[in-house]
């Protein structure tokens, strides 16, 4: 079965948030958050840190987290390529 770009983006966002970030965190116990999502690239199975539409994922951690979110958050701007719109895909999405 072919996965949609939304499914691919959701899976990649979750992998960055729940696999790459914890590995980075172990390697950097003195830091809460990486300085950029690029810092996670080597922990993300060679991922280019781009969503299926070619836009960079956005990584939020610590003080950059939106209200109500916990831990870390990785966001794809979705098909429209604009952040903050209803088609955004978040690592926290079910």
Coordinates of C-alpha atoms in Angstrom, one line a residue:
X1 CA 0.0 0.0 0.0
X2 CA 1.4 3.4 -1.0
X3 CA 1.6 5.9 1.8
X4 CA 0.5 9.5 1.3
X5 CA 2.9 12.4 1.7
X6 CA 1.1 13.3 4.9
X7 CA 1.8 9.8 6.3
X8 CA 5.4 10.1 5.3
X9 CA 5.7 13.6 6.9
X10 CA 4.1 12.4 10.1
X11 CA 6.3 9.4 10.3
X12 CA 9.5 11.4 9.6
X13 CA 8.5 14.1 12.2
X14 CA 7.9 11.4 14.8
X15 CA 11.3 9.7 14.0
X16 CA 13.1 13.0 14.5
X17 CA 11.3 13.8 17.7
X18 CA 11.2 10.3 19.3
X19 CA 14.3 8.7 17.9
X20 CA 16.9 11.3 16.7
X21 CA 16.3 13.8 19.5
X22 CA 16.7 11.2 22.4
X23 CA 20.0 10.0 20.8
X24 CA 21.2 13.6 20.5
X25 CA 20.2 14.2 24.1
X26 CA 22.3 11.2 25.3
X27 CA 25.3 12.5 23.4
X28 CA 24.8 16.0 24.8
X29 CA 23.7 15.6 28.4
X30 CA 24.7 19.2 29.2
X31 CA 22.2 20.7 26.8
X32 CA 18.4 20.6 26.8
X33 CA 17.9 21.5 23.1
X34 CA 20.0 21.5 19.9
X35 CA 20.8 24.9 18.4
X36 CA 19.0 23.8 15.2
X37 CA 17.3 20.8 13.6
X38 CA 20.5 20.3 11.5
X39 CA 22.2 19.2 14.8
X40 CA 19.9 16.2 14.7
X41 CA 20.6 15.1 11.1
X42 CA 23.4 12.6 12.1
X43 CA 21.0 10.9 14.5
X44 CA 18.1 10.6 12.0
X45 CA 19.1 7.8 9.6
X46 CA 20.6 10.2 7.1
X47 CA 17.4 12.1 6.8
X48 CA 17.8 15.4 4.9
X49 CA 15.4 17.1 7.5
X50 CA 13.1 17.9 4.6
X51 CA 9.4 17.0 4.5
X52 CA 8.0 15.2 1.4
X53 CA 7.2 18.6 -0.2
X54 CA 10.9 19.7 0.1
X55 CA 10.4 22.1 3.0
X56 CA 12.6 21.9 6.1
X57 CA 11.1 20.5 9.2
X58 CA 10.9 22.9 12.1
X59 CA 12.1 21.7 15.5
X60 CA 10.8 23.3 18.7
X61 CA 12.2 22.6 22.1
X62 CA 12.3 24.3 25.5
X63 CA 11.3 28.0 25.3
X64 CA 10.3 27.7 21.6
X65 CA 7.5 25.3 22.4
X66 CA 3.9 26.5 21.8
X67 CA 1.6 26.5 24.8
X68 CA 0.1 23.1 25.6
X69 CA 2.9 21.2 23.9
X70 CA 5.4 19.1 26.0
X71 CA 8.8 17.6 25.3
X72 CA 10.0 18.4 21.7
X73 CA 8.0 19.1 18.6
X74 CA 8.8 18.6 15.0
X75 CA 6.5 20.3 12.4
X76 CA 6.1 20.1 8.7
X77 CA 4.3 23.0 7.0
X78 CA 2.3 20.5 5.0
X79 CA 1.3 20.6 1.4
X80 CA 0.8 24.4 1.3
X81 CA 4.3 25.1 2.6
X82 CA 3.1 27.7 5.0
X83 CA 3.5 27.3 8.8
X84 CA 0.6 27.9 11.1
X85 CA -2.1 26.6 8.7
X86 CA -4.5 23.7 9.3
X87 CA -2.5 21.3 7.1
X88 CA 0.6 21.5 9.3
X89 CA 1.8 18.1 10.5
X90 CA 3.2 17.7 14.0
X91 CA 5.2 15.0 15.6
X92 CA 2.6 15.1 18.4
X93 CA -0.3 14.3 16.0
X94 CA -1.9 10.9 16.5

